[in-house]
Amino acid sequence: SSRLPSQTQVHYGVTSPISLAYPKNVDFVHTQRMIEAMEPFGVFEDDKELNHRFVVLGKLNNLVNEWISELGERKNLPSAVLANGGKIFTFGSYRLGVHTRGADIDALCVAPRHVERTDFFQSFFEKLKHQEGIKNLRAVEDAYVPVVKFEFDGIEIDLVFARLSMHIVSDNLDLGDDSCLSSLDIRCIRSLNGCRVTDEILRLVPNKENFRLALRAIKLWAKRRGIYSNMLGFLGGVSWAMLVARTCQLYPNASASTLVNKFFLVFSKWEWPNPVLLKQPEDSNLNLPVWDPRVNLSDRYHVMPIITPAYPQQNSSYNVSTSTRAVMIEEFKHGLAVTNDILQGKSDWSKLFEPLNFFQKYKHYIVLTASASTKEHHLEWIGLVESKIRVLVANLERNEFITIAHVKPQSFPGNEHLHKQGAYVSMWFLGIVFKKVENAESVNIDLTYVIQSFTDTVYRQANNLNVLKDGMKIEAGHVKRKQLHYFLPAEILQKKKKQSVPDTSQNASRPQSKMTSLGGSSSRDRNSGTPHTSSPSNKIPKLTTSTAERERNAVCQVSHSAKNKEMIPRVAVPTVSMRLAVPVTDSKREAAAVIRTLALPVGCTIPGHNMVSHLGAHLVQGQHELSGTPSTDPKKTISKRPHSPTTGGCQSPRSAECPRKRVDGENLTGQDSAIKGGGNPKDAGSTSAENDALGKNSMQIPVINTSRSQRLSSKELPDSSSPVPTNSIRIIKRSIKLTLN
């Protein structure tokens, strides 16, 4: 990037820049070192691989034109129409220029009006079937954005389709023109939106090369720290791109290494739920639904809105929950501390890309497993289960005693000693932080109903989608950190003597690995079809996963009035007492209890049948019916209430990897101080730029009732939408209880 200022500086974004400073020589040195630190992770593709992608996309474009011409002949269209073909556009990370080695390509097939969507999923799909070099072809026609997936000459491609209302698809077609959306069905609009958003992001950044380098670093960092997953409630590629683009707008002349540091500075201090906007939302006469919390009730429950810049504007981060936002904010603060040290010469860039030691971070975990009897059923089953895990997070964080429910995006194959009869198994882990309990000798925490309701929902949706097969099962259970070795090998656990996230429960009065499961059949537990190395002594019966429906979080009240400004509650490190603990037995007895607990169902009911397994008395005491009524003394039980982000749900976990450094005490120069106010800064100082740096005037979020922290999306099935399917499904009732002393 040039070190010399231009005659006139063009401003990008909804506010003035925070700093127009140009990089110094040391900044270019830091950028080069950052590049060198990223290279071992396969972030950059060489020219040979890049050229191969060009060739494959050219072949695909030719296939599309051949297909459209053949289709026109079959429909007896005039020769003038037959000459008009379609066109392939790319979007996503490949279009942004930040794809990694071996990454897939997101592509869009644009066709003229005489080509129907059914043609794409039938005749073009058949053409792909017989094309040399294409493998793993499958269509997902009922997806939110319908897609055909395949591998073409070794390159994974996700191809979506849009039928335009025009007769001719010209070579210079501009998809950014809103007129392209005229008279299209919603599926075509969604397909076009990927390209429109990607192109608009590139148009709204001042220096594309610096943007790309900074985005590569942030994406690698997010993946290494376990917060790259739109499906599980973190952020996906488009959201990360927009956050980096906003940073580029605020620091338009900064080097890539400086942008990475400023990224962490900006978003560790951002006052959510103020939206991140790359430009002011524009209206259109097409009357398509857009993100607007002033109009749409559901939009008011988004806790971390990041708004796409192309019409129709949408929130790309609608899956984010109170817990996942808190985890990400803590990671932003960690990233700021690390990059500050790097820029001061106290550390190097490899430190930024060190992975999070998730399995040493928390004292308590929920283990979810999904299993099926065949490989094909397993792939289908885990796709559905994984897509709903974020709903379990939402359900857990509504519990008044849970501060954080942190899911690790990576899944793991089942322990070969955990599953005895050959099933295909995947496991996910959620770290749990319990809230401090004041003025109570002991408090019972019952998670049974939370787990049961979400597993019911998964089975119900699977049944409605006709994907439920014999042998499909999900289970969930609570385990403590020291019991994780039953499920994972030592090299994954990375045992280090580090302080974990403190919470209010260190010991349990009951055995700590109690499972709630629902089985898709009466088949017994089986070995994983994808085993990994584990200690032969880790002989423990199988678990399986559960999943839930996503609900939206309630957001805190925001008022943008200059006369009456209310600050949004900050995400704070939870205050906990080390005195409050969950009692434990000695390790040998406890391990035995774990094995006994996971061995067989406690109360298993099958329509028309009853089956009760033998288990120790200590587990029987913890059992209750699915109504949520515990068998313990009701006087000692705390009733459930919805968990609101304004009452502690926004608290963030204390990182065990990196002790928190004071961020608030950092000196902010110029308009950096605007970040501290999150879009609502004080009216002192450089008023215009500082007050607008976070989009203060871009959007007003109405006051809402936060008594309910989550909302179901219109696309999700509420619990009462249909009965839980009873055919071939075993409903296993088992309690998951903890006692905080």
XYZ file of C-alpha atoms in Angstrom, residues 75-624:
550
model
C -38.713 -26.743 -25.923
C -38.794 -25.828 -29.651
C -37.715 -22.249 -29.013
C -36.748 -19.896 -31.881
C -33.143 -19.945 -33.034
C -32.630 -16.379 -31.785
C -33.438 -17.569 -28.268
C -31.256 -20.659 -28.576
C -28.213 -18.451 -29.039
C -28.695 -17.015 -25.567
C -26.948 -18.977 -22.876
C -26.332 -18.514 -19.178
C -23.386 -17.495 -17.091
C -21.439 -18.641 -14.043
C -20.668 -16.128 -11.288
C -18.637 -16.803 -8.158
C -19.126 -15.462 -4.650
C -17.970 -16.148 -1.104
C -14.320 -16.555 -0.136
C -13.199 -17.332 -3.697
C -14.762 -14.151 -5.084
C -13.326 -12.141 -2.177
C -9.893 -13.549 -2.974
C -9.345 -15.106 0.451
C -9.952 -18.797 -0.240
C -7.523 -21.265 1.273
C -5.729 -24.203 -0.298
C -8.231 -26.928 -1.171
C -11.278 -24.786 -0.344
C -14.543 -25.163 -2.240
C -15.979 -22.612 -4.664
C -19.385 -20.996 -4.208
C -20.862 -20.424 -7.654
C -24.104 -19.112 -9.141
C -25.689 -20.279 -12.376
C -27.679 -17.422 -13.958
C -30.144 -18.419 -16.675
C -32.651 -16.553 -18.901
C -36.376 -16.635 -18.213
C -37.200 -19.695 -20.345
C -35.116 -21.914 -18.020
C -37.078 -23.139 -15.014
C -35.719 -24.089 -11.609
C -37.015 -27.622 -12.132
C -34.885 -27.802 -15.292
C -31.785 -27.008 -13.262
C -32.434 -29.726 -10.692
C -33.497 -32.299 -13.292
C -31.971 -31.981 -16.759
C -28.813 -30.124 -15.702
C -28.370 -32.501 -12.781
C -28.580 -35.415 -15.258
C -26.038 -33.734 -17.526
C -23.632 -33.405 -14.602
C -24.121 -37.092 -13.812
C -22.647 -38.076 -17.165
C -19.890 -35.486 -17.221
C -16.351 -36.806 -16.938
C -14.493 -35.544 -13.876
C -17.571 -34.972 -11.724
C -17.907 -36.960 -8.500
C -19.967 -36.907 -5.304
C -22.914 -35.256 -7.038
C -25.902 -34.486 -4.815
C -28.767 -31.995 -4.823
C -30.244 -30.223 -1.792
C -33.383 -28.834 -3.374
C -35.285 -28.127 -0.155
C -32.513 -26.058 1.475
C -33.021 -22.394 2.403
C -30.829 -21.651 -0.628
C -31.277 -24.709 -2.906
C -27.924 -26.019 -4.093
C -26.253 -28.714 -6.183
C -22.975 -29.948 -4.685
C -20.289 -31.830 -6.566
C -16.569 -32.271 -7.081
C -15.266 -31.231 -10.497
C -11.684 -32.255 -11.357
C -10.815 -32.272 -7.660
C -12.476 -28.925 -6.826
C -15.527 -28.920 -4.547
C -18.277 -26.699 -5.969
C -21.546 -25.517 -4.412
C -23.729 -24.335 -7.297
C -26.924 -22.330 -6.746
C -29.375 -21.227 -9.425
C -31.182 -18.021 -10.366
C -33.656 -17.565 -13.225
C -33.761 -13.938 -14.300
C -36.834 -12.267 -15.777
C -34.876 -11.168 -18.888
C -34.645 -13.030 -22.184
C -30.895 -12.554 -22.595
C -28.079 -12.987 -20.058
C -25.494 -10.576 -21.426
C -21.763 -10.873 -20.860
C -21.705 -7.522 -19.050
C -24.624 -8.331 -16.760
C -24.395 -6.377 -13.500
C -25.963 -8.377 -10.681
C -25.598 -5.348 -8.419
C -28.438 -3.627 -10.240
C -31.619 -3.991 -8.174
C -33.630 -4.414 -11.378
C -32.185 -7.942 -11.597
C -34.405 -8.852 -8.650
C -37.612 -7.799 -10.354
C -40.314 -10.481 -10.593
C -38.082 -13.211 -9.128
C -39.170 -15.842 -6.637
C -37.572 -15.722 -3.209
C -35.250 -18.669 -3.870
C -33.695 -16.905 -6.852
C -33.324 -13.716 -4.825
C -31.496 -15.642 -2.105
C -29.238 -17.222 -4.711
C -28.394 -13.829 -6.219
C -27.824 -12.315 -2.795
C -24.531 -14.163 -2.275
C -22.952 -12.518 -5.324
C -24.499 -9.125 -4.630
C -23.236 -9.049 -1.035
C -19.731 -10.222 -1.944
C -19.344 -7.638 -4.710
C -20.697 -4.863 -2.494
C -18.247 -5.705 0.299
C -15.347 -5.393 -2.143
C -16.726 -2.095 -3.422
C -16.949 -0.653 0.103
C -13.351 -1.233 1.258
C -10.686 1.421 0.579
C -7.793 -0.977 -0.122
C -8.685 -4.442 -1.365
C -5.258 -6.008 -0.865
C -4.970 -4.878 2.745
C -8.553 -6.029 3.313
C -7.787 -9.485 1.908
C -4.650 -9.964 3.967
C -6.339 -8.847 7.177
C -9.366 -11.053 6.446
C -7.165 -14.098 5.841
C -5.562 -13.533 9.242
C -8.881 -13.041 11.040
C -10.469 -16.108 9.428
C -7.491 -18.269 10.372
C -7.570 -16.880 13.917
C -11.329 -17.521 14.242
C -10.961 -21.122 13.062
C -8.033 -21.772 15.391
C -9.952 -20.307 18.339
C -13.096 -22.321 17.564
C -15.464 -19.446 16.766
C -15.887 -19.910 13.004
C -19.301 -21.494 12.483
C -22.503 -19.750 11.476
C -24.425 -22.991 11.981
C -23.420 -23.328 15.639
C -24.108 -19.715 16.577
C -20.741 -18.089 15.917
C -19.904 -16.182 12.721
C -19.514 -17.469 9.182
C -17.294 -16.230 6.385
C -19.551 -13.381 5.236
C -19.898 -11.993 8.762
C -16.145 -12.057 9.395
C -15.619 -10.339 6.034
C -18.020 -7.538 6.954
C -16.381 -6.966 10.350
C -12.959 -6.702 8.713
C -14.399 -4.442 6.006
C -15.803 -2.117 8.686
C -12.366 -1.998 10.314
C -10.855 -1.064 6.942
C -13.362 1.771 6.629
C -12.387 3.126 10.053
C -8.630 2.839 9.319
C -8.521 3.250 5.507
C -4.755 3.705 5.149
C -3.552 1.176 7.723
C -1.400 -1.831 6.859
C -2.845 -5.339 7.139
C -1.081 -6.060 10.443
C -2.402 -2.818 11.930
C -5.900 -3.636 10.664
C -5.815 -6.960 12.519
C -4.927 -5.176 15.755
C -7.581 -2.492 15.168
C -10.143 -5.189 14.394
C -9.723 -6.561 17.907
C -9.762 -3.062 19.381
C -12.979 -2.067 17.630
C -14.996 -5.200 18.308
C -13.766 -5.864 21.834
C -15.359 -2.503 22.689
C -18.356 -2.492 20.364
C -21.632 -1.934 22.198
C -23.895 -4.667 20.910
C -26.660 -4.894 19.776
C -25.803 -1.757 17.784
C -25.633 -3.076 14.209
C -22.472 -3.176 12.125
C -23.235 -1.412 8.841
C -20.952 -0.943 5.841
C -23.326 1.612 4.354
C -26.695 3.160 5.102
C -29.505 0.737 4.204
C -31.198 1.656 0.940
C -34.850 1.192 0.175
C -36.279 -0.150 -3.041
C -39.682 -0.313 -4.658
C -39.454 -4.111 -4.763
C -40.938 -4.363 -1.252
C -38.757 -7.277 -0.204
C -38.389 -8.056 3.528
C -35.297 -6.384 5.006
C -33.677 -6.310 8.456
C -35.313 -3.485 10.395
C -35.938 -3.810 14.150
C -38.219 -0.772 14.006
C -40.646 -2.821 11.926
C -39.870 -6.499 12.517
C -40.346 -7.823 16.031
C -38.040 -10.796 15.489
C -35.170 -8.506 14.458
C -35.243 -6.884 17.900
C -34.021 -10.119 19.451
C -30.801 -10.274 17.438
C -27.910 -9.824 19.847
C -25.041 -9.227 17.393
C -26.467 -7.807 14.151
C -24.085 -7.580 11.174
C -26.063 -6.247 8.227
C -25.370 -7.192 4.626
C -24.789 -4.145 2.399
C -26.828 -5.260 -0.635
C -30.606 -5.005 -0.951
C -32.521 -6.756 0.563
C -30.430 -6.154 3.695
C -30.288 -9.097 6.110
C -28.585 -9.895 9.405
C -25.874 -12.424 8.562
C -25.359 -13.248 12.259
C -28.936 -14.076 13.287
C -27.791 -17.390 14.786
C -25.623 -15.715 17.440
C -26.838 -16.211 21.017
C -25.953 -14.559 24.298
C -23.401 -17.272 25.080
C -21.723 -17.380 21.685
C -21.503 -13.596 21.630
C -19.904 -13.596 25.085
C -17.372 -16.202 23.959
C -16.506 -14.171 20.862
C -16.140 -10.921 22.815
C -13.754 -12.645 25.204
C -11.778 -13.881 22.206
C -11.695 -10.347 20.774
C -10.154 -9.167 24.041
C -7.677 -12.019 23.991
C -6.759 -11.171 20.391
C -6.273 -7.512 21.317
C -3.929 -8.395 24.167
C -1.898 -10.745 21.959
C -1.595 -8.338 19.018
C -0.671 -5.487 21.355
C 2.205 -7.636 22.612
C 3.178 -8.521 19.043
C 3.267 -4.907 17.882
C 5.307 -3.992 20.958
C 7.848 -6.703 20.164
C 6.925 -8.828 23.186
C 5.560 -11.761 21.163
C 5.316 -13.048 17.602
C 2.418 -13.702 15.235
C 2.349 -17.446 15.821
C 0.960 -16.671 19.276
C -2.189 -15.222 17.706
C -2.897 -18.471 15.871
C -2.486 -20.798 18.848
C -5.623 -22.919 19.283
C -7.957 -22.546 22.225
C -7.423 -25.290 24.808
C -11.153 -25.914 25.035
C -10.966 -29.087 27.101
C -8.999 -27.400 29.868
C -11.073 -24.216 29.837
C -14.159 -25.451 31.705
C -14.889 -27.695 34.674
C -18.211 -28.976 33.342
C -19.260 -30.198 29.900
C -22.337 -31.458 28.118
C -21.517 -34.302 25.711
C -23.795 -34.706 22.697
C -23.628 -37.708 20.427
C -25.407 -38.680 17.235
C -25.273 -42.247 15.993
C -26.690 -44.287 13.149
C -26.334 -47.869 11.987
C -24.974 -47.129 8.490
C -22.500 -44.624 7.073
C -25.095 -43.082 4.749
C -27.653 -42.664 7.530
C -24.964 -41.271 9.814
C -23.987 -38.495 7.371
C -27.616 -37.501 6.961
C -28.313 -37.697 10.690
C -25.330 -35.674 11.927
C -26.131 -32.957 9.393
C -29.540 -32.457 10.966
C -28.256 -32.772 14.519
C -25.405 -30.315 13.992
C -27.736 -27.765 12.421
C -29.775 -27.707 15.643
C -27.044 -27.708 18.310
C -27.254 -23.937 18.598
C -30.801 -24.374 19.878
C -29.522 -26.474 22.763
C -27.138 -23.622 23.557
C -30.093 -21.231 23.584
C -32.091 -23.551 25.835
C -29.205 -24.000 28.265
C -28.417 -20.301 28.569
C -32.032 -19.600 29.521
C -31.431 -21.623 32.671
C -31.035 -19.143 35.528
C -27.963 -20.950 36.898
C -26.015 -21.130 33.617
C -23.867 -18.195 32.551
C -22.152 -19.680 29.498
C -22.898 -22.617 27.197
C -19.935 -22.816 24.788
C -20.053 -25.396 22.002
C -16.866 -26.516 20.276
C -17.562 -26.466 16.517
C -15.428 -29.536 15.827
C -17.080 -32.931 16.142
C -15.244 -36.092 17.180
C -15.704 -39.767 16.273
C -17.004 -42.010 19.005
C -14.590 -43.805 21.302
C -14.188 -47.380 20.031
C -14.649 -48.672 23.589
C -17.663 -46.422 24.091
C -19.739 -48.033 21.369
C -19.755 -51.782 21.412
C -21.725 -52.845 18.368
C -20.407 -51.007 15.334
C -22.572 -47.886 15.007
C -21.291 -44.739 13.316
C -20.986 -42.055 15.968
C -20.120 -38.338 16.196
C -19.679 -36.353 19.415
C -19.846 -32.644 20.267
C -18.863 -30.961 23.519
C -20.316 -27.899 25.242
C -18.439 -26.158 28.050
C -20.706 -24.934 30.853
C -20.161 -22.100 33.342
C -22.518 -21.960 36.309
C -23.556 -18.720 37.908
C -22.690 -17.813 41.465
C -25.557 -18.564 43.833
C -25.992 -16.171 46.733
C -27.456 -16.985 50.137
C -28.117 -20.650 49.490
C -26.586 -23.677 51.179
C -27.376 -25.843 48.176
C -29.253 -25.410 44.927
C -30.537 -28.145 42.645
C -29.920 -27.618 38.947
C -32.034 -29.828 36.717
C -31.163 -29.897 33.024
C -33.320 -32.888 32.155
C -36.230 -30.962 30.688
C -33.906 -28.729 28.642
C -32.188 -31.736 27.087
C -35.395 -33.697 26.624
C -37.280 -30.862 24.930
C -34.565 -30.281 22.394
C -34.105 -33.978 21.588
C -37.867 -34.232 21.133
C -37.658 -31.352 18.674
C -34.871 -32.990 16.692
C -36.792 -36.224 16.327
C -39.951 -34.345 15.426
C -38.216 -32.409 12.672
C -36.426 -35.508 11.399
C -39.768 -37.263 11.217
C -41.396 -34.336 9.413
C -38.546 -34.278 6.876
C -38.764 -38.072 6.424
C -35.104 -38.539 7.285
C -35.612 -40.540 10.483
C -34.273 -44.054 10.002
C -34.038 -47.117 12.188
C -30.895 -46.903 14.328
C -30.674 -43.101 14.480
C -30.112 -41.978 18.067
C -29.088 -38.894 19.996
C -27.963 -38.624 23.603
C -26.735 -35.926 25.935
C -25.004 -36.081 29.280
C -23.061 -34.048 31.803
C -19.416 -34.894 32.489
C -16.658 -33.195 34.403
C -13.318 -32.253 32.923
C -11.472 -35.121 34.567
C -13.877 -37.590 32.936
C -13.227 -36.395 29.387
C -10.509 -39.009 28.918
C -13.286 -41.612 28.678
C -14.392 -39.979 25.430
C -11.279 -38.415 23.902
C -7.619 -39.424 23.561
C -4.914 -37.578 25.476
C -3.524 -35.809 22.406
C -6.863 -34.060 21.892
C -7.329 -33.157 25.536
C -3.861 -31.503 25.658
C -3.688 -31.724 29.403
C -1.919 -28.743 30.889
C -1.969 -27.410 34.396
C -3.802 -24.197 33.690
C -6.471 -22.445 35.645
C -9.829 -23.250 34.145
C -12.864 -21.045 33.956
C -14.070 -20.717 37.524
C -17.661 -21.597 38.142
C -19.854 -22.273 41.082
C -19.824 -26.035 40.815
C -16.710 -28.106 41.286
C -18.188 -31.163 42.897
C -21.357 -33.135 42.402
C -23.476 -34.863 44.962
C -24.477 -37.385 42.318
C -22.453 -39.206 39.669
C -21.548 -36.701 36.999
C -22.017 -38.393 33.661
C -25.746 -38.829 33.437
C -27.150 -39.194 29.962
C -30.457 -38.273 28.441
C -31.047 -40.157 25.219
C -33.646 -40.845 22.626
C -33.112 -43.807 20.371
C -34.282 -44.102 16.808
C -34.579 -47.864 17.247
C -34.228 -50.564 19.822
C -30.815 -51.562 18.571
C -28.027 -51.715 21.099
C -25.088 -49.314 21.246
C -22.352 -49.974 18.741
C -18.785 -49.181 17.870
C -17.990 -46.053 15.914
C -17.418 -46.542 12.243
C -14.826 -43.765 12.447
C -12.648 -44.799 15.376
C -9.702 -42.884 16.706
C -6.916 -43.836 19.049
C -7.799 -44.077 22.684
C -6.602 -45.806 25.753
C -7.656 -49.459 25.959
C -8.628 -48.878 29.553
C -11.268 -46.355 28.544
C -14.058 -48.889 28.438
C -17.264 -46.970 28.736
C -20.626 -47.394 27.056
C -21.732 -45.203 24.218
C -23.354 -41.805 24.260
C -25.019 -40.035 21.424
C -26.022 -36.524 20.561
C -28.993 -34.308 21.008
C -30.046 -31.214 19.131
C -32.524 -28.394 19.384
C -34.509 -25.734 17.596
C -32.909 -22.301 17.319
C -34.526 -19.485 19.149
C -33.671 -15.851 19.003
C -32.116 -13.932 21.892
C -33.685 -10.905 23.429
C -31.445 -7.911 23.154
C -30.920 -5.172 25.644
C -32.682 -1.842 25.446
C -31.052 0.733 23.192
C -31.968 4.387 22.881
C -30.137 6.702 20.519
C -31.639 9.931 21.800
C -28.972 12.558 22.401
C -30.786 13.773 25.471
C -31.485 10.466 27.044
C -28.836 7.852 26.187
C -28.908 4.491 27.891
C -25.795 2.359 27.805
C -26.214 -1.264 26.814
C -25.066 -3.626 29.566
C -21.449 -4.592 29.022
C -20.383 -8.183 28.730
C -18.611 -8.859 31.990
C -16.485 -11.662 33.355
C -18.752 -13.719 35.620
C -18.269 -13.214 39.309
C -17.952 -16.610 40.911
C -17.123 -18.062 44.259
C -14.699 -20.937 44.521
C -16.512 -21.980 47.671
C -19.590 -23.070 45.766
C -18.922 -26.540 44.511
C -20.446 -29.744 43.302
C -19.223 -32.454 45.686
C -17.263 -35.347 44.209
C -16.349 -38.789 45.351
C -12.883 -40.256 44.978
C -11.784 -40.797 41.396
C -12.119 -44.585 41.322
C -15.644 -44.591 42.675
C -16.551 -41.724 40.415
C -15.208 -43.447 37.310
C -17.222 -46.514 38.173
C -20.292 -44.349 38.531
C -19.674 -42.846 35.099
C -19.483 -46.265 33.502
C -22.595 -47.469 35.286
C -24.471 -44.318 34.405
C -23.715 -44.489 30.702
C -24.240 -48.210 30.404
C -27.992 -48.636 30.022
C -31.124 -46.511 29.982
C -32.805 -45.979 33.321
C -36.425 -45.707 32.301
C -37.052 -46.733 28.735
C -40.558 -46.592 27.358
C -41.545 -47.876 23.952
C -45.090 -47.480 22.678
C -46.873 -50.603 23.851
C -43.931 -51.785 25.947
C -42.054 -50.935 29.112
C -38.417 -51.594 29.847
C -36.537 -50.669 33.018
C -32.792 -51.170 33.371
C -31.063 -51.998 36.618
C -29.003 -49.143 38.005
C -27.637 -48.087 41.379
C -29.832 -46.441 43.949
C -27.908 -43.191 43.656
C -29.128 -42.822 40.071
C -32.687 -43.771 40.887
C -32.814 -40.892 43.341
C -31.921 -38.487 40.570
C -34.603 -39.637 38.159
C -37.798 -37.818 37.388
